[in-house]
Structure formats: C-alpha cells, structure tokens
Short mmCIF file of N, CA, C and O in Angstrom, two decimals:
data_model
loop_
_atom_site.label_atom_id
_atom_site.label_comp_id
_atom_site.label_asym_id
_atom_site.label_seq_id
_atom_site.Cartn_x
_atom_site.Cartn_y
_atom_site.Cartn_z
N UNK A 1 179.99 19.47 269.54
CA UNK A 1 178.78 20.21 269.72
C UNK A 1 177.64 19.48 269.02
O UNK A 1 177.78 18.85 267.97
N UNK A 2 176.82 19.58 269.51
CA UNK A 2 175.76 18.81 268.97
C UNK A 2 174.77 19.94 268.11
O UNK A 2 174.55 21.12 268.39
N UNK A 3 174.19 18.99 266.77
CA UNK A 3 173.79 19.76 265.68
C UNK A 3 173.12 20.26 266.61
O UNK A 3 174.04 20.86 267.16
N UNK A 4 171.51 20.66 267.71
CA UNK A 4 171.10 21.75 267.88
C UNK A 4 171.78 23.27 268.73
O UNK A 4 171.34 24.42 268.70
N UNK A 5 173.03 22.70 269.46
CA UNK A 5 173.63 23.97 269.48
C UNK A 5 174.13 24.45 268.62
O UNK A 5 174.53 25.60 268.81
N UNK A 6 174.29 23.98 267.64
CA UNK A 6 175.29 24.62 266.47
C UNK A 6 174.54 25.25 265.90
O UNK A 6 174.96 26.34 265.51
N UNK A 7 173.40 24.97 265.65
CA UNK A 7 172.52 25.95 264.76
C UNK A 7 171.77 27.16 265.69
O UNK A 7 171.31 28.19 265.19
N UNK A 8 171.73 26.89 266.85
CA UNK A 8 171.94 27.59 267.87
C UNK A 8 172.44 28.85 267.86
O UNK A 8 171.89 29.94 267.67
N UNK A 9 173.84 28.48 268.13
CA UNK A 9 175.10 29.57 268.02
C UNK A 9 175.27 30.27 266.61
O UNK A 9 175.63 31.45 266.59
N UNK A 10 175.03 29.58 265.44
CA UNK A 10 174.71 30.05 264.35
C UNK A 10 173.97 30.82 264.43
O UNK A 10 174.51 31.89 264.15
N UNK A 11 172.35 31.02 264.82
CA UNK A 11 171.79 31.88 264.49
C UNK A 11 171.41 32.99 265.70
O UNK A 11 170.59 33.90 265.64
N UNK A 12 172.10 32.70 266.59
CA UNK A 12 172.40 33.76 267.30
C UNK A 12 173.63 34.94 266.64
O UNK A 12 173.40 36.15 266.59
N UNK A 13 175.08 34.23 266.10
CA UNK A 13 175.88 34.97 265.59
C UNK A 13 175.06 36.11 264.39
O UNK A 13 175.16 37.32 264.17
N UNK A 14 174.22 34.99 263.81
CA UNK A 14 173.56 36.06 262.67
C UNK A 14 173.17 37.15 263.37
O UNK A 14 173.51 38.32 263.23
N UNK A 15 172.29 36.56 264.26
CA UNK A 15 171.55 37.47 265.10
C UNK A 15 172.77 39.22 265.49
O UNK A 15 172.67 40.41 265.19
N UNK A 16 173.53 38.59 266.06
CA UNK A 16 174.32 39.63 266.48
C UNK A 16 175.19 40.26 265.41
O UNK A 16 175.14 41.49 265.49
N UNK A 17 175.86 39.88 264.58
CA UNK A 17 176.17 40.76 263.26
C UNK A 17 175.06 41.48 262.78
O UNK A 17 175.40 42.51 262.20
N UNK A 18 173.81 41.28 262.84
CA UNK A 18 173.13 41.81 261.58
C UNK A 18 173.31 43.31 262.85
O UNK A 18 173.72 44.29 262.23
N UNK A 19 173.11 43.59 264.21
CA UNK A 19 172.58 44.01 264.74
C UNK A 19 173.80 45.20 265.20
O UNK A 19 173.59 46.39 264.97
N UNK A 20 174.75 44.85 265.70
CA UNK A 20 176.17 45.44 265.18
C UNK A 20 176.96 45.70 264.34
O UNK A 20 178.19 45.63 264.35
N UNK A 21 175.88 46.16 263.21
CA UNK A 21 177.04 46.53 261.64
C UNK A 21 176.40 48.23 261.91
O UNK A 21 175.59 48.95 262.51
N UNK A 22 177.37 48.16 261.06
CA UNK A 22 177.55 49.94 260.68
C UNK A 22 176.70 50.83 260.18
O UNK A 22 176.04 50.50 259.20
N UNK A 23 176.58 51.94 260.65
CA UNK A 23 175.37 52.42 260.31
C UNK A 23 176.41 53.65 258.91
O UNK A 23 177.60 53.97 259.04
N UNK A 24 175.71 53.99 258.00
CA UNK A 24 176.06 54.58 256.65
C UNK A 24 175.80 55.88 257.13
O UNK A 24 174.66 56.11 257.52
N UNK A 25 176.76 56.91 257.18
CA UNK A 25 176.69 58.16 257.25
C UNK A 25 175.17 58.83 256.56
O UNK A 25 174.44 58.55 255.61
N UNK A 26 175.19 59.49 257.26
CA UNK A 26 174.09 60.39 256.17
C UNK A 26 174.17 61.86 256.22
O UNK A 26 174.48 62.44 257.26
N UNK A 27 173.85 62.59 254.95
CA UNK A 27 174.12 63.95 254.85
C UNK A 27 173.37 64.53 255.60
O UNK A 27 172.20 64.15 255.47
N UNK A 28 173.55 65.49 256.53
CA UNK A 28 173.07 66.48 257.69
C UNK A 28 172.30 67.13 256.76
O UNK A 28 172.56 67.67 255.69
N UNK A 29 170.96 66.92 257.58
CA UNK A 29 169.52 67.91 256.96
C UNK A 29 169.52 69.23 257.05
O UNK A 29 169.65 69.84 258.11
N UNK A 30 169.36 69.84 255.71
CA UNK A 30 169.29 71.28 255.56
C UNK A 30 167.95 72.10 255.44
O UNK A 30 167.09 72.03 254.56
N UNK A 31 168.00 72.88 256.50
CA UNK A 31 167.11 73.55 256.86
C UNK A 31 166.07 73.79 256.00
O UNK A 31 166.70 73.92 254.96
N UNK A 32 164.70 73.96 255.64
CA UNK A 32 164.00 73.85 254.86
C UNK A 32 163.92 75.85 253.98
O UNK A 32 163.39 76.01 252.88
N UNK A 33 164.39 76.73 254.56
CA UNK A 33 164.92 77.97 254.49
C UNK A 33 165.88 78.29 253.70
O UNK A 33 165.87 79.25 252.93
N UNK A 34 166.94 77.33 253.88
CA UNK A 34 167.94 77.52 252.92
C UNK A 34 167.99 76.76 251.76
O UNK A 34 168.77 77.17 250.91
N UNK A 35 167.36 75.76 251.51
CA UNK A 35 166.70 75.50 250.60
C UNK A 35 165.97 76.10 249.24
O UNK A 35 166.09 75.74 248.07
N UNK A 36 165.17 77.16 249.84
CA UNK A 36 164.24 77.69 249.05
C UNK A 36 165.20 79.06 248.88
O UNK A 36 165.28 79.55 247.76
N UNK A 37 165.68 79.47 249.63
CA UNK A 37 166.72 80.53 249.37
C UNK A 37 168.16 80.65 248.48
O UNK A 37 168.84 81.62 248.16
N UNK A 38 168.31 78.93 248.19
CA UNK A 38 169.46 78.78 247.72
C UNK A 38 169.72 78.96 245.88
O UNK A 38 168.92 78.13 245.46
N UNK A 39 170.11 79.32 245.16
CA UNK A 39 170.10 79.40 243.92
C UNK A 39 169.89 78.20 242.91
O UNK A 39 170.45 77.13 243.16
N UNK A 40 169.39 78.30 242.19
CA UNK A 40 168.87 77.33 241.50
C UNK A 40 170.61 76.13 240.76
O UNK A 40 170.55 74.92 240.53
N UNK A 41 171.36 76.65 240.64
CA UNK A 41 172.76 76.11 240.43
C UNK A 41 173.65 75.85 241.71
O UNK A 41 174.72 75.24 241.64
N UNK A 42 173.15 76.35 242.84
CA UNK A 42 173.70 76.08 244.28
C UNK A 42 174.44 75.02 244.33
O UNK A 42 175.53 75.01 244.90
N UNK A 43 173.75 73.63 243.53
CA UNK A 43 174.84 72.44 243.42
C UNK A 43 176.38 72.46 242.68
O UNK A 43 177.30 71.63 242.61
N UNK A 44 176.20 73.66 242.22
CA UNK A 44 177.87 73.81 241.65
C UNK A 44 178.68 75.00 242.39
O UNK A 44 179.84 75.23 242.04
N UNK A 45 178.13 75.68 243.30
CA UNK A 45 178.74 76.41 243.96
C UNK A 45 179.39 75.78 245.34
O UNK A 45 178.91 74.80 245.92
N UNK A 46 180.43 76.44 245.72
CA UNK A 46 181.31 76.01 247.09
C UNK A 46 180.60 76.41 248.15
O UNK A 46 179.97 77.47 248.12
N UNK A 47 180.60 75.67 249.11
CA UNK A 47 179.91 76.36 250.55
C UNK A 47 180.82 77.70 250.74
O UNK A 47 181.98 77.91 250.39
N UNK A 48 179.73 78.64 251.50
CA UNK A 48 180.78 79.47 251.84
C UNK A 48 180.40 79.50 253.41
O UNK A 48 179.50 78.96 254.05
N UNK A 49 181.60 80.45 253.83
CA UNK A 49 181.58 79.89 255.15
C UNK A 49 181.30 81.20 255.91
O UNK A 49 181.29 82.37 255.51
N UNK A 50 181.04 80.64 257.22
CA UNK A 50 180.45 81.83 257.96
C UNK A 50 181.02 83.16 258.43
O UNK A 50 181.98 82.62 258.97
N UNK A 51 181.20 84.32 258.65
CA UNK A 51 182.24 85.32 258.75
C UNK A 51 182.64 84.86 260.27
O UNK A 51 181.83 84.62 261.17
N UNK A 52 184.30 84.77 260.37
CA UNK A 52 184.61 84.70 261.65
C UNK A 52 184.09 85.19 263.09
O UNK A 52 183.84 84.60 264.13
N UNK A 53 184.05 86.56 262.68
CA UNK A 53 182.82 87.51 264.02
C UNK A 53 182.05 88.38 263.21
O UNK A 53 182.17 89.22 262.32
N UNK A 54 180.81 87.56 264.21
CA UNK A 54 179.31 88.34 263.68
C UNK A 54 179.13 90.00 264.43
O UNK A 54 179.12 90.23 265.64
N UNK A 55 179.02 90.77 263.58
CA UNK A 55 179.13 91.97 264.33
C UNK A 55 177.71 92.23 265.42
O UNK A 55 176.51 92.02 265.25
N UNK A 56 178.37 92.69 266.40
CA UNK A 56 177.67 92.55 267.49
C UNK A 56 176.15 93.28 267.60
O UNK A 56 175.24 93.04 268.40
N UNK A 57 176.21 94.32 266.43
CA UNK A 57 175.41 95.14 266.32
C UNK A 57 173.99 94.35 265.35
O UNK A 57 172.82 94.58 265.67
N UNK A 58 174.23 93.78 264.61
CA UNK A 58 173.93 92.77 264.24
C UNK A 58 172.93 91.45 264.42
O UNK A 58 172.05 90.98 263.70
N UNK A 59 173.52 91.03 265.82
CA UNK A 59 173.13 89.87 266.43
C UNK A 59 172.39 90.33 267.70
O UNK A 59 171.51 89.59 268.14
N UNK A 60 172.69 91.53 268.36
CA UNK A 60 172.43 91.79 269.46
C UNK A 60 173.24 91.69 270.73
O UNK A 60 173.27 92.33 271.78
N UNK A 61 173.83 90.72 270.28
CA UNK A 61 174.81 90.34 271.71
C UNK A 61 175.73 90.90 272.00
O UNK A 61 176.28 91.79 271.35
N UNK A 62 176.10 90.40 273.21
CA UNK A 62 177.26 91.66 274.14
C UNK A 62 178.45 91.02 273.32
O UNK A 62 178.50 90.03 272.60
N UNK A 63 179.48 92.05 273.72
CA UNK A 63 180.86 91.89 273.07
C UNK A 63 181.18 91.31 274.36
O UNK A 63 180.78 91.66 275.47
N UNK A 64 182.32 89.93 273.88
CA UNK A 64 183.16 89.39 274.70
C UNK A 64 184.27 90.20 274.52
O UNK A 64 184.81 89.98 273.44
N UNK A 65 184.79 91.02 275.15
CA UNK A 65 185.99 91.95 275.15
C UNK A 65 186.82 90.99 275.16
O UNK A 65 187.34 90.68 274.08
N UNK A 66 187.20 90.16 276.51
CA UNK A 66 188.30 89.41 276.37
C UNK A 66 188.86 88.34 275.43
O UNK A 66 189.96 87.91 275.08
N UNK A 67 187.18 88.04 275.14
CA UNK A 67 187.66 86.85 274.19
C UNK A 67 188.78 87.37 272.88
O UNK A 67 189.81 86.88 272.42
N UNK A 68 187.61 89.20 272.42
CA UNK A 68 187.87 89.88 271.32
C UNK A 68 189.57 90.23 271.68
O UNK A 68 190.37 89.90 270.80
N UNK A 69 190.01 90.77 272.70
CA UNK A 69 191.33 90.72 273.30
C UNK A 69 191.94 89.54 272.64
O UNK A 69 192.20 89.39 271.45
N UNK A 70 192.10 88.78 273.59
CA UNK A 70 192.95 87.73 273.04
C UNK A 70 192.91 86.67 272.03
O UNK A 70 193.42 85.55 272.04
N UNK A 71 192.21 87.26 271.15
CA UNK A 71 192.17 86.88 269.74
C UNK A 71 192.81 87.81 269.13
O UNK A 71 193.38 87.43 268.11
N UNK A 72 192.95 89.34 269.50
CA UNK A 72 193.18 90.22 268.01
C UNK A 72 194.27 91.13 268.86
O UNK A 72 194.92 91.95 268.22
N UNK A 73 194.50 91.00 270.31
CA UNK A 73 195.15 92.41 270.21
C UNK A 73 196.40 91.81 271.43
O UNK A 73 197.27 92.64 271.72
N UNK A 74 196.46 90.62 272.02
CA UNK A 74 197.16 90.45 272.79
C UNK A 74 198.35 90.00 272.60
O UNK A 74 199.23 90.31 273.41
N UNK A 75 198.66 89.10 271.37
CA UNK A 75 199.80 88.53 270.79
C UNK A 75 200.78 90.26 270.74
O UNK A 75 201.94 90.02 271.06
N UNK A 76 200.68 91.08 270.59
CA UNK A 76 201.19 92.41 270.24
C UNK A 76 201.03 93.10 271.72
O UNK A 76 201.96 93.81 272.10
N UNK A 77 200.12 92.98 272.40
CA UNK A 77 199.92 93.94 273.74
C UNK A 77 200.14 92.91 274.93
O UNK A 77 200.05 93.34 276.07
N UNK A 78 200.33 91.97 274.77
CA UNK A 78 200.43 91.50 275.87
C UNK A 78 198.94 90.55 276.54
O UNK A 78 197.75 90.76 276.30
N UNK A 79 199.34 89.89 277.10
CA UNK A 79 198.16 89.01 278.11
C UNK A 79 197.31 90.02 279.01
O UNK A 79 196.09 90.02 279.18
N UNK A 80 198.12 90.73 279.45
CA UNK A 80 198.00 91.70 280.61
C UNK A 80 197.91 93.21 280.02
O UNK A 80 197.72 94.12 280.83
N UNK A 81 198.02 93.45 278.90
CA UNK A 81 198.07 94.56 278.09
C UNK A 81 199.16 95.61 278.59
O UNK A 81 199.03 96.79 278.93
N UNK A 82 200.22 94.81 278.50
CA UNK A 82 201.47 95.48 279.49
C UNK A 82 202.37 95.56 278.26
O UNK A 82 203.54 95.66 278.64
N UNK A 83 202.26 95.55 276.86
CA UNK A 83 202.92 95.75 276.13
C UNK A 83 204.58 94.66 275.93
O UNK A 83 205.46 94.46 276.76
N UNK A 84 204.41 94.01 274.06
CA UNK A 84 205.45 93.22 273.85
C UNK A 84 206.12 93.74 273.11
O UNK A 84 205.52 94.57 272.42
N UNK A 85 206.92 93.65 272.95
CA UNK A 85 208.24 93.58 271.72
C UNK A 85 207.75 94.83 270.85
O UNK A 85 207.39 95.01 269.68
N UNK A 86 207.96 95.79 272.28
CA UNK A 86 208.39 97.84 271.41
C UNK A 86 206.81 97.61 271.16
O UNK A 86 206.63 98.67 270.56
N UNK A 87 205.53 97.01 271.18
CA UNK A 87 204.13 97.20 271.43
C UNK A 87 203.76 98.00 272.57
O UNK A 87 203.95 97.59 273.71
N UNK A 88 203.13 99.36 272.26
CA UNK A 88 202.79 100.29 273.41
C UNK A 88 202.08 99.51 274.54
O UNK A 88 201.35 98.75 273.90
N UNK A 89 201.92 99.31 275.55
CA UNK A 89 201.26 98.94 276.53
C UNK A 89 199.87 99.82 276.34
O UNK A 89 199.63 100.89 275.78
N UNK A 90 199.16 98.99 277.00
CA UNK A 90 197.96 99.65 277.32
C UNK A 90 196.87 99.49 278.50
O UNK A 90 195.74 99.97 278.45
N UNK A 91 197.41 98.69 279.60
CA UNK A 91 197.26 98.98 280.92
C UNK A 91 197.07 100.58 281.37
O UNK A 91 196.15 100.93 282.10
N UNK A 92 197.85 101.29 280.95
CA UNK A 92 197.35 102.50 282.08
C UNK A 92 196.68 103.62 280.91
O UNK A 92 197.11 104.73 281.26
N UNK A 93 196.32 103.69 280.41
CA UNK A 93 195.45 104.00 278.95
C UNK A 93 194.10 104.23 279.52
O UNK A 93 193.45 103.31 280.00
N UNK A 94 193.71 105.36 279.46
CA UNK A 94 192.34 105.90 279.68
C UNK A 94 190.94 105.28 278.88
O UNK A 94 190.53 106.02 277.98
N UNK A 95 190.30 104.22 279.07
CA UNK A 95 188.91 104.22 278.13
C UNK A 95 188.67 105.00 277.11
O UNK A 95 188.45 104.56 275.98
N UNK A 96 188.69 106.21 277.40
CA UNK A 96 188.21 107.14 276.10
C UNK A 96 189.66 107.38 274.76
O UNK A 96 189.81 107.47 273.54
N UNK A 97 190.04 107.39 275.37
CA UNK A 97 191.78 107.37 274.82
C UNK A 97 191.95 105.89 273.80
O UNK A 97 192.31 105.83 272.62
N UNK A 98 191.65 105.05 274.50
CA UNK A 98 191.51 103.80 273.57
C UNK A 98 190.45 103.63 272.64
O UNK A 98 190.74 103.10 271.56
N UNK A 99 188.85 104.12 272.93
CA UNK A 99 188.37 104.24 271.78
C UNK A 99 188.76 104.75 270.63
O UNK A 99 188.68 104.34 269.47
N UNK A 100 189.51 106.42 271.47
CA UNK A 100 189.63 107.29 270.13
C UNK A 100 190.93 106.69 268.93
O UNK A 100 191.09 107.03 267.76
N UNK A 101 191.38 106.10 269.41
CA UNK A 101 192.55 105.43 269.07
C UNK A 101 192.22 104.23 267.88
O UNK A 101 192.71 104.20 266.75
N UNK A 102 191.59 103.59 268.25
CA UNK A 102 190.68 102.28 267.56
C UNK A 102 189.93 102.95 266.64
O UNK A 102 190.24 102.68 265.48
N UNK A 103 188.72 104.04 266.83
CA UNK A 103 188.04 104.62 265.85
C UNK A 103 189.37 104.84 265.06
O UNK A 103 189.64 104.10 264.10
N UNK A 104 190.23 105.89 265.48
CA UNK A 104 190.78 106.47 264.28
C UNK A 104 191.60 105.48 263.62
O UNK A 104 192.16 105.98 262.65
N UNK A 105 191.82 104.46 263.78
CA UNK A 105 192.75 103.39 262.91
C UNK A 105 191.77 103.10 262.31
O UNK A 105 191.95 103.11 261.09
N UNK A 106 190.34 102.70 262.77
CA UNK A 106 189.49 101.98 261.70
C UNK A 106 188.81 103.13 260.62
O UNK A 106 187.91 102.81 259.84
N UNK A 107 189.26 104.21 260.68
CA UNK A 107 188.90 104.84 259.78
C UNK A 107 190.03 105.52 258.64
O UNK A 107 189.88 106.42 257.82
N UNK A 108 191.27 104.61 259.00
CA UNK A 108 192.36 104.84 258.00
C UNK A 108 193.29 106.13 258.46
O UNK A 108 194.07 106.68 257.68
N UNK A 109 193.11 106.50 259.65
CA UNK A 109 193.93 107.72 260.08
C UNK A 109 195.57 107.22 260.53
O UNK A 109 195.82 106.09 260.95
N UNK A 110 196.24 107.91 260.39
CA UNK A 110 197.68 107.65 260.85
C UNK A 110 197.37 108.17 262.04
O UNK A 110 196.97 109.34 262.09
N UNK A 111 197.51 107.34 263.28
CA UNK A 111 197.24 107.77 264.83
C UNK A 111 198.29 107.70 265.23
O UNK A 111 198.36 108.36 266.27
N UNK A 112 199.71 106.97 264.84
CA UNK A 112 200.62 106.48 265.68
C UNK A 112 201.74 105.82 265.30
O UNK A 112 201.60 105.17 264.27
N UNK A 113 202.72 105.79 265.77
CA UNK A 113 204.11 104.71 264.72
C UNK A 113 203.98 103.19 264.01
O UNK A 113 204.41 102.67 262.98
N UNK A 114 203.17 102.80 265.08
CA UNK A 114 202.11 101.48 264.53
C UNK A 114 200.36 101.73 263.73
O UNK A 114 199.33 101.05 263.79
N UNK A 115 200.65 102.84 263.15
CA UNK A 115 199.38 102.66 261.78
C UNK A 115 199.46 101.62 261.14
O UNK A 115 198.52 100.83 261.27
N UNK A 116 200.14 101.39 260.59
CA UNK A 116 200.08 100.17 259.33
C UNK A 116 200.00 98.79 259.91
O UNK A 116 199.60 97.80 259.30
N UNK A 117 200.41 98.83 261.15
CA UNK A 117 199.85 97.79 261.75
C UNK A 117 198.09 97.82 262.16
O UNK A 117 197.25 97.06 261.67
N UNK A 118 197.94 98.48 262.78
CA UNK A 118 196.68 98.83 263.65
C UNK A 118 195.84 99.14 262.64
O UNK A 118 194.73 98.62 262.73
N UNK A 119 196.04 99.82 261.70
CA UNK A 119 194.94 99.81 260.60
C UNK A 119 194.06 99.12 260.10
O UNK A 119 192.84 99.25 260.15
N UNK A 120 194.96 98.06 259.41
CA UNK A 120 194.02 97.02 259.03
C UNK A 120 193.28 95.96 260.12
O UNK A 120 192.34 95.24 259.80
N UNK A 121 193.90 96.02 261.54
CA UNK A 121 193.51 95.05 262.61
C UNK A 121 192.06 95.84 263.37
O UNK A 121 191.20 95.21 263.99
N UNK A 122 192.05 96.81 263.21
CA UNK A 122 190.57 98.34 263.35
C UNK A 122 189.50 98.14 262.53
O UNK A 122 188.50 97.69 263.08
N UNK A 123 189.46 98.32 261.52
CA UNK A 123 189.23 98.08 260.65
C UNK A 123 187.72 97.61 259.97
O UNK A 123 186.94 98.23 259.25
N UNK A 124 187.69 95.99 260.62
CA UNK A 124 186.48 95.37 261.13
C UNK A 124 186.04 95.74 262.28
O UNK A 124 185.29 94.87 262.71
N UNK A 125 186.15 96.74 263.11
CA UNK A 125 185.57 96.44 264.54
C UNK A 125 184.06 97.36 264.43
O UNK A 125 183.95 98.54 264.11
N UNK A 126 183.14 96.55 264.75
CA UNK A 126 182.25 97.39 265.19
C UNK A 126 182.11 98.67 265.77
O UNK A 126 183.21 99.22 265.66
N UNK A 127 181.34 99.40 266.31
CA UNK A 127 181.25 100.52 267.42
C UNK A 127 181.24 99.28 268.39
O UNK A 127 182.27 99.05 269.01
N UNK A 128 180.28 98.58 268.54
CA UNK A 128 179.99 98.18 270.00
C UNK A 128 181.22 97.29 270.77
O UNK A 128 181.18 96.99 271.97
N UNK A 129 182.34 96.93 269.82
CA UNK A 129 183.24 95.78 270.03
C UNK A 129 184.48 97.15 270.42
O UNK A 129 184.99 97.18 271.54
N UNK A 130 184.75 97.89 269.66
CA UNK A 130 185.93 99.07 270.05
C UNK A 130 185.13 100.16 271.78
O UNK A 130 185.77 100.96 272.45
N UNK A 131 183.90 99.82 271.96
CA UNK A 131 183.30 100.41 273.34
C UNK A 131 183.80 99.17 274.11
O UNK A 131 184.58 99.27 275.05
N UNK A 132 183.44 98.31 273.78
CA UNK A 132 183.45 96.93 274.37
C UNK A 132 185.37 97.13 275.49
O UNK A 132 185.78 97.29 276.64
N UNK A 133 185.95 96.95 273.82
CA UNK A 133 187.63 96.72 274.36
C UNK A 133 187.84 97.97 275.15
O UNK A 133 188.36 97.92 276.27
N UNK A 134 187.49 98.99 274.67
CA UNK A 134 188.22 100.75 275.80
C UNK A 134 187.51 100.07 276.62
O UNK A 134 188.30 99.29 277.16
N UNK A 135 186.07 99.83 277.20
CA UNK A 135 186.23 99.59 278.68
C UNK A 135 186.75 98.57 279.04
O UNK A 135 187.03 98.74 280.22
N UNK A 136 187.16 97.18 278.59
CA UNK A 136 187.71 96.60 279.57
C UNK A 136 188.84 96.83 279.27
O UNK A 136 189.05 95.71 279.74
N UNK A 137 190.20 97.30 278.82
CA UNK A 137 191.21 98.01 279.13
C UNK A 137 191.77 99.20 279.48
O UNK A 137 192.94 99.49 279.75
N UNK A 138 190.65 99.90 279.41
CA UNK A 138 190.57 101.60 280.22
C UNK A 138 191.24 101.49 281.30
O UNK A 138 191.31 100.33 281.70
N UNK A 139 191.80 102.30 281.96
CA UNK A 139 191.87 102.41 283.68
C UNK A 139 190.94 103.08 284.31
O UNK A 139 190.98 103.17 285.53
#
C-alpha cells in the first residue's frame, strides 16, 4: 500500500470508530413535578411503585371486565366462568346476584363456603370494577 492510502484508510478508520462507539446510558428525566414534590431526603428513600390497579373511580376510565376477569377470578372460575376444581361456576349467575355477592365479600361478610377465599380477593374492588364484572358475567 502506498503511504497515501495508508493514511487514507487510517483516517477514515478513525473516522468510523469515533462515530460508532457507544453511547453512555443516561438517567431518564424526571418530571419537573415530581421533583418539587419529592421530599427533601427522597435520595435515601426506595422508589415506590405504582399500585397494580388504579381504581377506576379514580382515573375515570371504564373497567376492563375481562382483563379484571382473567387476572383475578378465572384461575378459580374458569376461562369461561364454568367453574374449576369444586369453584362455583358462574356462567348462569344473574348480574345482580354477582354484584351482591362481590359487595358482600368485600365488605367482610361470610356469603358462602368460599369466604375466606373470596374475601380477601373483594376486597380491593371498586364499585365500578364489581358493576363492571356482574355485567359481563351476568346472564
């Protein structure tokens, strides 16, 4: 190779390393809100984290029944709400019948052979999320 390609190819290589190196993470910008809201020792506290479900009442938004379904009540009732393993079914279950059912677990009532189950799984539910589930599993 002759010295001017070499210096050539040399400073093209520079060229292209400098230009394909790695870029250094950087910490995700925090809102200028939480900032001023945050406690003056905030740097020694743990993040905390967001509540799994935002109550609907809350946020405004519609209840995803199904989603809320098969997150909390289907492993036990079924896909189809056809009832598993000695779990009452609840396919042919009246709407109003299922609210009253849900209220009264979330308010600590013995409704049924499965209280101590259903109790604590009630519990958290909104009004609008226990309207939500009776209608879409009502008949």
């Amino acid at each position: 190779m002759t010295p001017n390609k070499t210096l050539l190819t040399l400073a093209l290589l520079s060229l292209l390393s400098a230009c394909g190196g790695k870029e250094e993470p950087q910490a995700p910008a925090v809102p200028e809100a939480a900032v001023e809201a945050a406690p003056a020792d905030a740097g020694a506290m743990p993040a905390q984290e967001a509540p799994a479900e935002p109550a609907a009442a809350e946020s405004g938004d519609m209840v995803d029944a199904s989603s809320l379904y098969a997150k909390r009540c289907a492993s036990c009732h079924g896909d189809m709400a056809q009832g598993v393993a000695g779990n009452p079914a609840l396919d042919k279950l009246a709407a109003k019948d299922i609210q009253s059912k849900l209220e009264a677990y979330r308010a600590g009532q013995q409704a049924g052979p499965k209280s101590a189950i259903m109790i604590p799984i009630a519990k958290n539910l909104t009004d609008e999320q226990i309207a939500a589930l009776a209608q879409y599993l009502g008949s």
